[in-house]
Every structure is written in C-alpha cells, then in structure tokens.
Amino acid sequence: MRLEMREQPLLRQEADTPTILIVDDEEIIRDLCARALKEYRVLQAQNGREALDILENQAVDIILTDVMMPVVSGLELLQSIKEHTPDQPVLVMTGFADKEIILKALKAHADDFIEKPINLLQMKASIEKALEQRNLRRELSQLRQIDRLKTEFLGLVSHKLRTPATSISLFIQNLASGAIDLLDPGFDDALHAAKEESDYLAYLIQDLLYYSDILLQDSPATTTREDLKEIAATVLTEKHQAAAKKDLALHSSFPGSWPAVNVDRRRIAFALTALLDNAIKFTPPGGQVTLSGEVTDEELILALRDNGPGIPLDEQPKVFEKFYQVDPNRTGQVRGFGLGLFYARQFIRDHGGTIRLTSTPGSGTEIIVRLPRLPIATPE
C-alpha cells in the first residue's frame, strides 16, 4: 500500500488554535470526542485513508486515532505518518488488553495511548501533554538548526570576505612600499580595481548584517495583514538604483486591487528581494527585468522574467540549494553568499506557496510564485 503525505506549510500565527484530527470509524465516538475538545479546532475522519487525504492538504497538530478501522487501519496510518513526519504527535485509542497491538504501536513510535472506553479527562490530559512535548521538540529542533546554520554561515563568510580583503591589503601594501608608481599609466586601473573590491566588501558586510538579522535570530515568523502588491512595489523601488547602475529596464505590472492576506512581511519582502537581486545580477547591461502579478479566486501569483543568458538545464534543479551559485564563466568567483534563493523558496513554502523556475539558455529565466489566499482572522 502506498501512502503519501505532502510537506505541510510551516508558518503559523502564535494565536492559532491547535488542530486535532480524530480518526475513528464510529461516528458517535468522533462526535463525543469533538464535543469534549471544543477549545480546539477539530477535524474528523472515519478511517486512515480519509485521514491521509486531510493531512495532504492541512497542517494538523495532534492526531487521535482508533486502531481497528476499515480501508486503512490505525496502525497503518501511524506507520505512514511516522515514516514521512516523525515528529507528528499521534495518540492511539485502544483497549489496554490488546498487548500485541500496543507493542506494534510502540514499535511504530506512537506518542501515547488512550484506553477504551475513553475517559474524556484522560484524553484531554494526553492531548495537552502531547502538545507540550511537540512544542519542546520544535524548540529544540529550531535551536539545533540555528546552531548548524551559524556554523555553515560563518565558514562561508570567512571564505567570501577573504578575497576582497586580500586584494585591498595587497594594493595598500604595494602603495606603501612604493611598488606602485602613482604616475604609472596602470595606476588608475589598479585604483579602480581596489575600489571595486572595497565596494564589494561593503556589499558583503551589508548582506551579512541582513542575513544575521533575519535568519540567525531565534525569532518566530510573525504574520500580519498585508497588501502583497504594496510589498512588491516597495521592493521594486529599492531595486531601481541597482538596475539603473547596470543599465537595465525594470518593469512592473500589477493590475486591479489586491486582497490583503496574512503573511510575514519581512520574509516575503526578503524572498522578492532575493529573486530580483538574482535577476539583476545575471541579466547583462541593456536587458530588462519584469515583475508582474495577478489575482485568482484561490491564489496570488507573481511572475519574474528577465532576458538574461538563462540557466543550463542541468543546473536548474540546483539553483535553490543552500550555498549553490550559478557560475556561467566557470571562474569559481561568483559574488554573494548563495543563500538568497534558498531562503526565498523556504519562506514561500512556509506560507503554503510554491515557486517554479523555467529557463532556456539564451532566452532568459522565468520564476512563478504562487501564494494561497489564506483566510484573514477578523477581530472579535
């Protein structure tokens, strides 16, 4: 039996009510449990197959499942969930006399057991305990991820800063020792090269501070009601100078009014900035970059197109990998940290969205971002 689960959106508001999925083939049991859990958002499924269908489309905090069910049993559901998302809490409802079933559930890493006939107070206590343990696991995972990221990032920073710093140092040493003649015709070229390295060093430091602020801080995403069209317009305004410096035409098209949606403004702005930076970086002088958008009943769609050199087919699957950088001239000296597109994709996915890149060498690149029109919480 092939049971698949899709990756779930990670972004949640702190005030979100936890979601409980109750899986049982007895409707009366599901309804009684749902009534007892009225402080939570409760979903119901009458077998494991229905539960998996729900999990493909919705994020669930706790799964409460019976064992003996038709189509897909509770044990099969448990095994499938733990194979794909080991940290997903699953509580198993069963009679404690079923020792063999208990053993199988333990081997499949069930998080807790609720004895039948169900004691509603015990059930609520087990759910609260599972939620606390889930939160602790998430915090620990985030701390480990942040620590790992800091180590990788610091290693990359030291490598990236070394080249411009060395170039500037050598120029100053040669100038101080008299090895460079101020009247030499090549002095202006050397001075210009040193200035370029100095500008690049300043650019790296600015990026370093920005990445440190948004990526390395142990702070959760915060959603607010935002106008995506306005965010895009702000990012475009910030990039006009960089585009003009390369003699690039920067166009935009956002027809009509756009609905407000719940997003983390900083992370969405970061994603759009990273995508625009990449397009400007690789589009040759005289080219053009266009950011456009449209609204459908279900999605907000952003399309970024450039008429640059394009990306070779074998490199396209790699462009969103951490630290990967397209190197069209094979110099090994591509500037930047190679993190922008990685986190752009991550932040888009955290909002339940998708990002797709298509490119034809010699004909430019197109990136399509799709964000769901998530419901907006209204104040009580």
mmCIF file of C-alpha atoms in Angstrom:
data_model
loop_
_atom_site.group_PDB
_atom_site.id
_atom_site.type_symbol
_atom_site.label_atom_id
_atom_site.label_comp_id
_atom_site.label_asym_id
_atom_site.label_seq_id
_atom_site.Cartn_x
_atom_site.Cartn_y
_atom_site.Cartn_z
ATOM 1 C CA MET A 1 0.000 0.000 0.000
ATOM 2 C CA ARG A 2 1.427 3.373 -0.990
ATOM 3 C CA LEU A 3 0.601 6.114 1.478
ATOM 4 C CA GLU A 4 1.969 9.586 0.701
ATOM 5 C CA MET A 5 1.927 12.830 2.630
ATOM 6 C CA ARG A 6 2.850 16.226 1.250
ATOM 7 C CA GLU A 7 5.061 18.695 3.033
ATOM 8 C CA GLN A 8 2.912 20.943 5.220
ATOM 9 C CA PRO A 9 3.208 24.732 5.468
ATOM 10 C CA LEU A 10 5.316 25.686 8.480
ATOM 11 C CA LEU A 11 4.121 29.216 9.024
ATOM 12 C CA ARG A 12 1.563 29.683 11.836
ATOM 13 C CA GLN A 13 0.381 32.592 13.861
ATOM 14 C CA GLU A 14 1.166 32.328 17.546
ATOM 15 C CA ALA A 15 -2.505 32.783 18.385
ATOM 16 C CA ASP A 16 -3.646 29.916 16.126
ATOM 17 C CA THR A 17 -5.833 27.310 17.813
ATOM 18 C CA PRO A 18 -4.231 23.831 17.719
ATOM 19 C CA THR A 19 -5.875 21.429 15.281
ATOM 20 C CA ILE A 20 -6.865 17.936 16.414
ATOM 21 C CA LEU A 21 -7.672 15.208 13.869
ATOM 22 C CA ILE A 22 -9.938 12.470 15.266
ATOM 23 C CA VAL A 23 -9.860 9.222 13.279
ATOM 24 C CA ASP A 24 -12.454 6.570 14.174
ATOM 25 C CA ASP A 25 -15.000 4.569 12.193
ATOM 26 C CA GLU A 26 -17.609 5.144 14.902
ATOM 27 C CA GLU A 27 -19.321 8.498 14.314
ATOM 28 C CA ILE A 28 -20.658 8.704 17.846
ATOM 29 C CA ILE A 29 -17.134 8.383 19.303
ATOM 30 C CA ARG A 30 -15.819 11.062 16.973
ATOM 31 C CA ASP A 31 -18.640 13.423 17.904
ATOM 32 C CA LEU A 32 -18.262 12.844 21.675
ATOM 33 C CA CYS A 33 -14.519 13.484 21.451
ATOM 34 C CA ALA A 34 -15.101 16.607 19.337
ATOM 35 C CA ARG A 35 -17.583 17.972 21.899
ATOM 36 C CA ALA A 36 -15.055 17.448 24.684
ATOM 37 C CA LEU A 37 -12.363 19.228 22.655
ATOM 38 C CA LYS A 38 -14.370 22.326 21.739
ATOM 39 C CA GLU A 39 -11.464 24.634 22.683
ATOM 40 C CA TYR A 40 -9.523 23.159 19.738
ATOM 41 C CA ARG A 41 -10.123 23.139 16.000
ATOM 42 C CA VAL A 42 -11.317 19.575 15.378
ATOM 43 C CA LEU A 43 -11.260 17.620 12.111
ATOM 44 C CA GLN A 44 -12.762 14.162 11.670
ATOM 45 C CA ALA A 45 -12.051 11.123 9.502
ATOM 46 C CA GLN A 46 -13.742 7.729 9.565
ATOM 47 C CA ASN A 47 -10.649 5.735 8.505
ATOM 48 C CA GLY A 48 -6.928 6.076 7.859
ATOM 49 C CA ARG A 49 -7.385 6.808 4.159
ATOM 50 C CA GLU A 50 -9.593 9.809 4.865
ATOM 51 C CA ALA A 51 -7.096 10.972 7.483
ATOM 52 C CA LEU A 52 -4.224 10.828 4.972
ATOM 53 C CA ASP A 53 -6.295 12.817 2.475
ATOM 54 C CA ILE A 54 -6.806 15.505 5.114
ATOM 55 C CA LEU A 55 -3.102 15.522 6.021
ATOM 56 C CA GLU A 56 -2.160 16.073 2.379
ATOM 57 C CA ASN A 57 -3.905 19.447 2.435
ATOM 58 C CA GLN A 58 -3.908 20.678 6.034
ATOM 59 C CA ALA A 59 -1.473 21.044 8.903
ATOM 60 C CA VAL A 60 -2.591 19.124 11.997
ATOM 61 C CA ASP A 61 -1.124 19.409 15.493
ATOM 62 C CA ILE A 62 -2.345 16.169 17.101
ATOM 63 C CA ILE A 63 -3.792 13.001 15.583
ATOM 64 C CA LEU A 64 -6.084 10.882 17.734
ATOM 65 C CA THR A 65 -6.700 7.523 16.044
ATOM 66 C CA ASP A 66 -8.507 4.277 16.677
ATOM 67 C CA VAL A 67 -6.738 1.038 15.730
ATOM 68 C CA MET A 68 -9.365 -1.207 14.145
ATOM 69 C CA MET A 69 -10.783 0.595 11.098
ATOM 70 C CA PRO A 70 -11.658 -0.379 7.508
ATOM 71 C CA VAL A 71 -9.697 0.639 4.380
ATOM 72 C CA VAL A 72 -6.589 1.855 6.246
ATOM 73 C CA SER A 73 -6.185 0.820 9.886
ATOM 74 C CA GLY A 74 -4.903 2.986 12.703
ATOM 75 C CA LEU A 75 -1.571 1.128 12.773
ATOM 76 C CA GLU A 76 -1.091 1.630 9.030
ATOM 77 C CA LEU A 77 -1.944 5.294 9.450
ATOM 78 C CA LEU A 78 0.532 5.606 12.325
ATOM 79 C CA GLN A 79 3.323 3.926 10.344
ATOM 80 C CA SER A 80 2.731 6.108 7.286
ATOM 81 C CA ILE A 81 2.725 9.317 9.323
ATOM 82 C CA LYS A 82 5.872 8.454 11.244
ATOM 83 C CA GLU A 83 7.706 7.480 8.047
ATOM 84 C CA HIS A 84 7.100 10.901 6.495
ATOM 85 C CA THR A 85 6.863 13.201 9.540
ATOM 86 C CA PRO A 86 8.456 11.501 12.575
ATOM 87 C CA ASP A 87 7.732 14.467 14.863
ATOM 88 C CA GLN A 88 3.970 14.433 14.191
ATOM 89 C CA PRO A 89 2.265 13.503 17.502
ATOM 90 C CA VAL A 90 -0.107 10.523 17.184
ATOM 91 C CA LEU A 91 -2.203 9.244 20.091
ATOM 92 C CA VAL A 92 -3.642 5.737 19.760
ATOM 93 C CA MET A 93 -7.048 4.788 21.194
ATOM 94 C CA THR A 94 -7.271 1.121 22.120
ATOM 95 C CA GLY A 95 -8.054 -1.362 24.892
ATOM 96 C CA PHE A 96 -5.008 -1.956 27.092
ATOM 97 C CA ALA A 97 -5.767 -5.690 26.923
ATOM 98 C CA ASP A 98 -4.605 -5.684 23.285
ATOM 99 C CA LYS A 99 -0.953 -6.253 24.204
ATOM 100 C CA GLU A 100 0.106 -7.236 20.693
ATOM 101 C CA ILE A 101 -1.436 -4.089 19.222
ATOM 102 C CA ILE A 102 0.167 -1.965 21.932
ATOM 103 C CA LEU A 103 3.572 -3.477 21.114
ATOM 104 C CA LYS A 104 3.154 -2.816 17.395
ATOM 105 C CA ALA A 105 2.088 0.761 18.075
ATOM 106 C CA LEU A 106 5.094 1.289 20.342
ATOM 107 C CA LYS A 107 7.416 -0.026 17.636
ATOM 108 C CA ALA A 108 5.779 2.435 15.218
ATOM 109 C CA HIS A 109 6.563 5.256 17.717
ATOM 110 C CA ALA A 110 3.065 6.097 18.957
ATOM 111 C CA ASP A 111 3.297 9.086 21.292
ATOM 112 C CA ASP A 112 0.693 7.951 23.831
ATOM 113 C CA PHE A 113 -2.254 5.626 24.366
ATOM 114 C CA ILE A 114 -5.831 6.352 25.411
ATOM 115 C CA GLU A 115 -7.728 3.471 26.936
ATOM 116 C CA LYS A 116 -11.157 2.470 25.702
ATOM 117 C CA PRO A 117 -13.794 3.091 26.939
ATOM 118 C CA ILE A 118 -12.482 6.621 26.725
ATOM 119 C CA ASN A 119 -12.120 8.758 29.802
ATOM 120 C CA LEU A 120 -12.563 12.305 28.456
ATOM 121 C CA LEU A 121 -10.412 13.853 31.192
ATOM 122 C CA GLN A 122 -7.599 11.424 30.416
ATOM 123 C CA MET A 123 -7.947 12.178 26.718
ATOM 124 C CA LYS A 124 -7.683 15.943 27.267
ATOM 125 C CA ALA A 125 -4.688 15.493 29.587
ATOM 126 C CA SER A 126 -2.935 13.293 26.998
ATOM 127 C CA ILE A 127 -3.540 15.872 24.272
ATOM 128 C CA GLU A 128 -2.203 18.728 26.428
ATOM 129 C CA LYS A 129 0.877 16.662 27.265
ATOM 130 C CA ALA A 130 1.446 15.818 23.584
ATOM 131 C CA LEU A 131 1.142 19.494 22.612
ATOM 132 C CA GLU A 132 3.721 20.471 25.245
ATOM 133 C CA GLN A 133 6.122 17.760 24.075
ATOM 134 C CA ARG A 134 5.626 18.814 20.445
ATOM 135 C CA ASN A 135 6.449 22.421 21.297
ATOM 136 C CA LEU A 136 9.583 21.368 23.171
ATOM 137 C CA ARG A 137 10.727 19.209 20.239
ATOM 138 C CA ARG A 138 10.157 22.076 17.829
ATOM 139 C CA GLU A 139 12.122 24.480 20.007
ATOM 140 C CA LEU A 140 14.994 22.002 20.297
ATOM 141 C CA SER A 141 14.959 21.369 16.546
ATOM 142 C CA GLN A 142 14.990 25.116 15.847
ATOM 143 C CA LEU A 143 17.933 25.629 18.204
ATOM 144 C CA ARG A 144 19.894 22.836 16.525
ATOM 145 C CA GLN A 145 19.063 24.189 13.090
ATOM 146 C CA ILE A 146 20.125 27.707 14.071
ATOM 147 C CA ASP A 147 23.386 26.412 15.550
ATOM 148 C CA ARG A 148 24.132 24.399 12.397
ATOM 149 C CA LEU A 149 23.281 27.362 10.179
ATOM 150 C CA LYS A 150 25.549 29.664 12.161
ATOM 151 C CA THR A 151 28.477 27.254 11.754
ATOM 152 C CA GLU A 152 27.945 26.884 7.999
ATOM 153 C CA PHE A 153 27.340 30.579 7.526
ATOM 154 C CA LEU A 154 30.425 31.687 9.436
ATOM 155 C CA GLY A 155 32.559 29.329 7.349
ATOM 156 C CA LEU A 156 31.143 30.773 4.138
ATOM 157 C CA VAL A 157 31.556 34.359 5.386
ATOM 158 C CA SER A 158 35.231 33.855 6.180
ATOM 159 C CA HIS A 159 35.789 32.451 2.684
ATOM 160 C CA LYS A 160 33.855 35.203 0.891
ATOM 161 C CA LEU A 161 35.433 38.075 2.825
ATOM 162 C CA ARG A 162 38.969 36.827 2.347
ATOM 163 C CA THR A 163 39.257 37.598 -1.394
ATOM 164 C CA PRO A 164 38.322 41.318 -1.400
ATOM 165 C CA ALA A 165 40.135 41.911 1.894
ATOM 166 C CA THR A 166 43.316 40.335 0.484
ATOM 167 C CA SER A 167 43.108 42.359 -2.741
ATOM 168 C CA ILE A 168 42.689 45.642 -0.869
ATOM 169 C CA SER A 169 45.501 44.750 1.545
ATOM 170 C CA LEU A 170 47.918 43.939 -1.291
ATOM 171 C CA PHE A 171 47.106 47.208 -3.060
ATOM 172 C CA ILE A 172 47.754 49.223 0.116
ATOM 173 C CA GLN A 173 50.996 47.325 0.838
ATOM 174 C CA ASN A 174 52.291 47.907 -2.689
ATOM 175 C CA LEU A 175 51.314 51.557 -2.472
ATOM 176 C CA ALA A 176 53.036 51.970 0.897
ATOM 177 C CA SER A 177 56.215 50.220 -0.242
ATOM 178 C CA GLY A 178 56.470 52.289 -3.418
ATOM 179 C CA ALA A 179 55.961 49.252 -5.660
ATOM 180 C CA ILE A 180 53.166 51.172 -7.368
ATOM 181 C CA ASP A 181 54.161 54.374 -9.169
ATOM 182 C CA LEU A 182 51.433 56.996 -8.892
ATOM 183 C CA LEU A 183 52.453 58.271 -12.325
ATOM 184 C CA ASP A 184 52.347 54.819 -13.888
ATOM 185 C CA PRO A 185 49.594 54.530 -16.559
ATOM 186 C CA GLY A 186 48.354 51.366 -14.856
ATOM 187 C CA PHE A 187 47.834 53.087 -11.503
ATOM 188 C CA ASP A 188 44.311 54.223 -12.355
ATOM 189 C CA ASP A 189 43.335 50.661 -13.274
ATOM 190 C CA ALA A 190 44.776 49.320 -10.019
ATOM 191 C CA LEU A 191 42.994 52.023 -8.020
ATOM 192 C CA HIS A 192 39.713 51.279 -9.804
ATOM 193 C CA ALA A 193 40.099 47.553 -9.081
ATOM 194 C CA ALA A 194 40.787 48.274 -5.408
ATOM 195 C CA LYS A 195 37.698 50.497 -5.240
ATOM 196 C CA GLU A 196 35.563 47.736 -6.781
ATOM 197 C CA GLU A 197 36.841 45.280 -4.173
ATOM 198 C CA SER A 198 36.103 47.830 -1.446
ATOM 199 C CA ASP A 199 32.548 48.296 -2.763
ATOM 200 C CA TYR A 200 32.090 44.522 -2.924
ATOM 201 C CA LEU A 201 33.360 44.179 0.651
ATOM 202 C CA ALA A 202 30.807 46.768 1.784
ATOM 203 C CA TYR A 203 28.096 44.856 -0.122
ATOM 204 C CA LEU A 204 29.078 41.605 1.603
ATOM 205 C CA ILE A 205 29.039 43.246 5.017
ATOM 206 C CA GLN A 206 25.594 44.712 4.336
ATOM 207 C CA ASP A 207 24.342 41.278 3.248
ATOM 208 C CA LEU A 208 25.988 39.706 6.287
ATOM 209 C CA LEU A 209 24.144 42.054 8.628
ATOM 210 C CA TYR A 210 20.858 41.436 6.817
ATOM 211 C CA TYR A 211 21.191 37.643 6.871
ATOM 212 C CA SER A 212 22.239 37.758 10.503
ATOM 213 C CA ASP A 213 19.174 39.827 11.364
ATOM 214 C CA ILE A 214 16.551 37.797 9.528
ATOM 215 C CA LEU A 215 17.994 34.272 9.517
ATOM 216 C CA LEU A 216 20.197 33.766 12.536
ATOM 217 C CA GLN A 217 17.954 35.249 15.189
ATOM 218 C CA ASP A 218 15.868 32.822 17.224
ATOM 219 C CA SER A 219 12.597 34.591 16.484
ATOM 220 C CA PRO A 220 9.386 33.047 15.112
ATOM 221 C CA ALA A 221 7.653 34.228 11.973
ATOM 222 C CA THR A 222 5.045 36.886 12.685
ATOM 223 C CA THR A 223 2.064 37.256 10.367
ATOM 224 C CA THR A 224 0.181 40.480 9.814
ATOM 225 C CA ARG A 225 -2.477 41.617 7.385
ATOM 226 C CA GLU A 226 -0.554 42.884 4.358
ATOM 227 C CA ASP A 227 -1.029 44.057 0.784
ATOM 228 C CA LEU A 228 1.258 41.888 -1.362
ATOM 229 C CA LYS A 229 1.027 44.381 -4.213
ATOM 230 C CA GLU A 230 2.365 47.133 -1.932
ATOM 231 C CA ILE A 231 5.199 44.891 -0.676
ATOM 232 C CA ALA A 232 6.228 44.144 -4.270
ATOM 233 C CA ALA A 233 6.109 47.847 -5.186
ATOM 234 C CA THR A 234 8.341 48.722 -2.220
ATOM 235 C CA VAL A 235 10.905 46.086 -3.156
ATOM 236 C CA LEU A 236 10.893 47.262 -6.787
ATOM 237 C CA THR A 237 11.535 50.854 -5.697
ATOM 238 C CA GLU A 238 14.506 49.709 -3.609
ATOM 239 C CA LYS A 239 15.985 47.884 -6.632
ATOM 240 C CA HIS A 240 15.656 50.677 -9.212
ATOM 241 C CA GLN A 241 19.100 52.084 -8.415
ATOM 242 C CA ALA A 242 20.828 48.709 -8.782
ATOM 243 C CA ALA A 243 19.028 48.130 -12.102
ATOM 244 C CA ALA A 244 19.914 51.610 -13.381
ATOM 245 C CA LYS A 245 23.563 51.062 -12.463
ATOM 246 C CA LYS A 246 23.612 48.100 -14.863
ATOM 247 C CA ASP A 247 21.550 49.953 -17.484
ATOM 248 C CA LEU A 248 18.653 47.522 -17.002
ATOM 249 C CA ALA A 249 15.000 48.376 -17.598
ATOM 250 C CA LEU A 250 12.919 47.393 -14.568
ATOM 251 C CA HIS A 251 9.214 46.975 -15.364
ATOM 252 C CA SER A 252 6.180 46.056 -13.260
ATOM 253 C CA SER A 253 2.525 45.219 -13.842
ATOM 254 C CA PHE A 254 0.007 44.704 -11.021
ATOM 255 C CA PRO A 255 -3.462 45.401 -12.429
ATOM 256 C CA GLY A 256 -6.506 45.914 -10.232
ATOM 257 C CA SER A 257 -6.823 45.883 -6.470
ATOM 258 C CA TRP A 258 -5.300 43.098 -4.389
ATOM 259 C CA PRO A 259 -6.846 41.475 -1.307
ATOM 260 C CA ALA A 260 -4.979 41.681 1.977
ATOM 261 C CA VAL A 261 -3.529 38.389 3.208
ATOM 262 C CA ASN A 262 -1.819 37.156 6.362
ATOM 263 C CA VAL A 263 1.934 36.968 5.711
ATOM 264 C CA ASP A 264 5.219 37.631 7.442
ATOM 265 C CA ARG A 265 6.080 40.908 5.690
ATOM 266 C CA ARG A 266 9.835 40.755 6.270
ATOM 267 C CA ARG A 267 10.161 37.218 4.930
ATOM 268 C CA ILE A 268 8.023 37.826 1.861
ATOM 269 C CA ALA A 269 9.977 41.040 1.157
ATOM 270 C CA PHE A 270 13.205 39.078 1.612
ATOM 271 C CA ALA A 271 12.050 36.456 -0.902
ATOM 272 C CA LEU A 272 11.110 39.059 -3.532
ATOM 273 C CA THR A 273 14.352 40.961 -2.936
ATOM 274 C CA ALA A 274 16.418 37.801 -3.382
ATOM 275 C CA LEU A 275 14.620 36.929 -6.636
ATOM 276 C CA LEU A 276 15.071 40.451 -8.034
ATOM 277 C CA ASP A 277 18.714 40.609 -6.935
ATOM 278 C CA ASN A 278 19.373 37.373 -8.774
ATOM 279 C CA ALA A 279 17.670 38.575 -11.970
ATOM 280 C CA ILE A 280 19.548 41.895 -11.916
ATOM 281 C CA LYS A 281 22.835 40.155 -11.159
ATOM 282 C CA PHE A 282 22.736 37.822 -14.150
ATOM 283 C CA THR A 283 20.969 39.995 -16.746
ATOM 284 C CA PRO A 284 23.563 41.755 -18.941
ATOM 285 C CA PRO A 285 23.588 45.556 -19.408
ATOM 286 C CA GLY A 286 20.819 46.766 -21.690
ATOM 287 C CA GLY A 287 18.488 43.944 -20.679
ATOM 288 C CA GLN A 288 15.185 44.081 -18.877
ATOM 289 C CA VAL A 289 13.567 42.564 -15.799
ATOM 290 C CA THR A 290 9.791 42.430 -15.305
ATOM 291 C CA LEU A 291 7.819 41.678 -12.154
ATOM 292 C CA SER A 292 4.093 41.185 -12.703
ATOM 293 C CA GLY A 293 1.195 39.807 -10.719
ATOM 294 C CA GLU A 294 -2.368 38.599 -10.932
ATOM 295 C CA VAL A 295 -5.116 37.560 -8.541
ATOM 296 C CA THR A 296 -7.302 34.463 -8.893
ATOM 297 C CA ASP A 297 -10.060 33.130 -6.660
ATOM 298 C CA GLU A 298 -7.563 30.915 -4.839
ATOM 299 C CA GLU A 299 -4.092 32.399 -5.358
ATOM 300 C CA LEU A 300 -1.909 35.471 -5.634
ATOM 301 C CA ILE A 301 0.563 34.936 -8.471
ATOM 302 C CA LEU A 302 3.853 36.770 -9.007
ATOM 303 C CA ALA A 303 5.898 36.309 -12.181
ATOM 304 C CA LEU A 304 9.512 37.487 -12.515
ATOM 305 C CA ARG A 305 11.003 37.422 -16.008
ATOM 306 C CA ASP A 306 14.345 38.514 -17.409
ATOM 307 C CA ASN A 307 16.010 38.302 -20.825
ATOM 308 C CA GLY A 308 19.393 37.265 -19.475
ATOM 309 C CA PRO A 309 21.541 34.331 -20.619
ATOM 310 C CA GLY A 310 19.316 31.733 -18.968
ATOM 311 C CA ILE A 311 20.372 28.768 -16.849
ATOM 312 C CA PRO A 312 21.675 25.458 -18.232
ATOM 313 C CA LEU A 313 19.170 22.630 -17.859
ATOM 314 C CA ASP A 314 21.434 20.547 -15.607
ATOM 315 C CA GLU A 315 21.868 23.462 -13.173
ATOM 316 C CA GLN A 316 18.211 24.463 -12.869
ATOM 317 C CA PRO A 317 17.340 21.883 -10.162
ATOM 318 C CA LYS A 318 20.257 23.166 -8.046
ATOM 319 C CA VAL A 319 19.623 26.916 -8.006
ATOM 320 C CA PHE A 320 17.504 26.762 -4.837
ATOM 321 C CA GLU A 321 20.046 24.688 -2.922
ATOM 322 C CA LYS A 322 21.809 26.278 0.030
ATOM 323 C CA PHE A 323 25.129 27.944 -0.940
ATOM 324 C CA TYR A 324 24.787 26.919 -4.607
ATOM 325 C CA GLN A 325 25.650 29.615 -7.141
ATOM 326 C CA VAL A 326 25.356 29.530 -10.914
ATOM 327 C CA ASP A 327 28.808 30.210 -12.365
ATOM 328 C CA PRO A 328 28.342 30.875 -16.105
ATOM 329 C CA ASN A 329 32.000 31.739 -16.688
ATOM 330 C CA ARG A 330 33.327 28.842 -14.571
ATOM 331 C CA THR A 331 35.553 31.202 -12.598
ATOM 332 C CA GLY A 332 34.732 29.896 -9.126
ATOM 333 C CA GLN A 333 34.481 33.521 -8.008
ATOM 334 C CA VAL A 334 30.737 34.184 -8.130
ATOM 335 C CA ARG A 335 29.947 37.022 -5.755
ATOM 336 C CA GLY A 336 27.464 36.711 -2.929
ATOM 337 C CA PHE A 337 26.683 34.051 -0.329
ATOM 338 C CA GLY A 338 24.438 31.744 -2.354
ATOM 339 C CA LEU A 339 21.662 31.857 0.248
ATOM 340 C CA GLY A 340 19.107 34.223 -1.276
ATOM 341 C CA LEU A 341 17.229 31.760 -3.481
ATOM 342 C CA PHE A 342 17.404 29.002 -0.877
ATOM 343 C CA TYR A 343 15.621 31.124 1.711
ATOM 344 C CA ALA A 344 13.322 32.688 -0.867
ATOM 345 C CA ARG A 345 11.948 29.222 -1.605
ATOM 346 C CA GLN A 346 11.842 28.314 2.090
ATOM 347 C CA PHE A 347 9.885 31.427 3.032
ATOM 348 C CA ILE A 348 7.447 30.958 0.140
ATOM 349 C CA ARG A 349 6.854 27.352 1.214
ATOM 350 C CA ASP A 350 6.414 28.430 4.822
ATOM 351 C CA HIS A 351 3.432 30.452 3.612
ATOM 352 C CA GLY A 352 1.931 27.411 1.890
ATOM 353 C CA GLY A 353 3.049 28.675 -1.521
ATOM 354 C CA THR A 354 5.082 27.302 -4.392
ATOM 355 C CA ILE A 355 7.922 28.619 -6.530
ATOM 356 C CA ARG A 356 8.766 27.320 -10.009
ATOM 357 C CA LEU A 357 11.697 28.212 -12.261
ATOM 358 C CA THR A 358 11.871 27.715 -16.013
ATOM 359 C CA SER A 359 14.777 28.842 -18.141
ATOM 360 C CA THR A 360 16.037 28.436 -21.686
ATOM 361 C CA PRO A 361 19.728 29.173 -22.304
ATOM 362 C CA GLY A 362 19.944 32.336 -24.376
ATOM 363 C CA SER A 363 16.293 33.261 -23.805
ATOM 364 C CA GLY A 364 16.115 34.321 -20.171
ATOM 365 C CA THR A 365 14.545 32.965 -16.996
ATOM 366 C CA GLU A 366 11.036 32.986 -15.531
ATOM 367 C CA ILE A 367 10.130 32.394 -11.882
ATOM 368 C CA ILE A 368 6.496 31.935 -10.849
ATOM 369 C CA VAL A 369 5.490 32.356 -7.195
ATOM 370 C CA ARG A 370 2.038 31.232 -6.078
ATOM 371 C CA LEU A 371 0.672 32.132 -2.655
ATOM 372 C CA PRO A 372 -2.710 30.937 -1.370
ATOM 373 C CA ARG A 373 -5.341 33.473 -0.435
ATOM 374 C CA LEU A 374 -5.365 32.396 3.199
ATOM 375 C CA PRO A 375 -8.373 33.425 5.284
ATOM 376 C CA ILE A 376 -7.869 36.541 7.376
ATOM 377 C CA ALA A 377 -8.760 36.375 11.047
ATOM 378 C CA THR A 378 -11.259 39.104 11.959
ATOM 379 C CA PRO A 379 -11.143 40.696 15.412
ATOM 380 C CA GLU A 380 -13.840 39.608 17.836
#
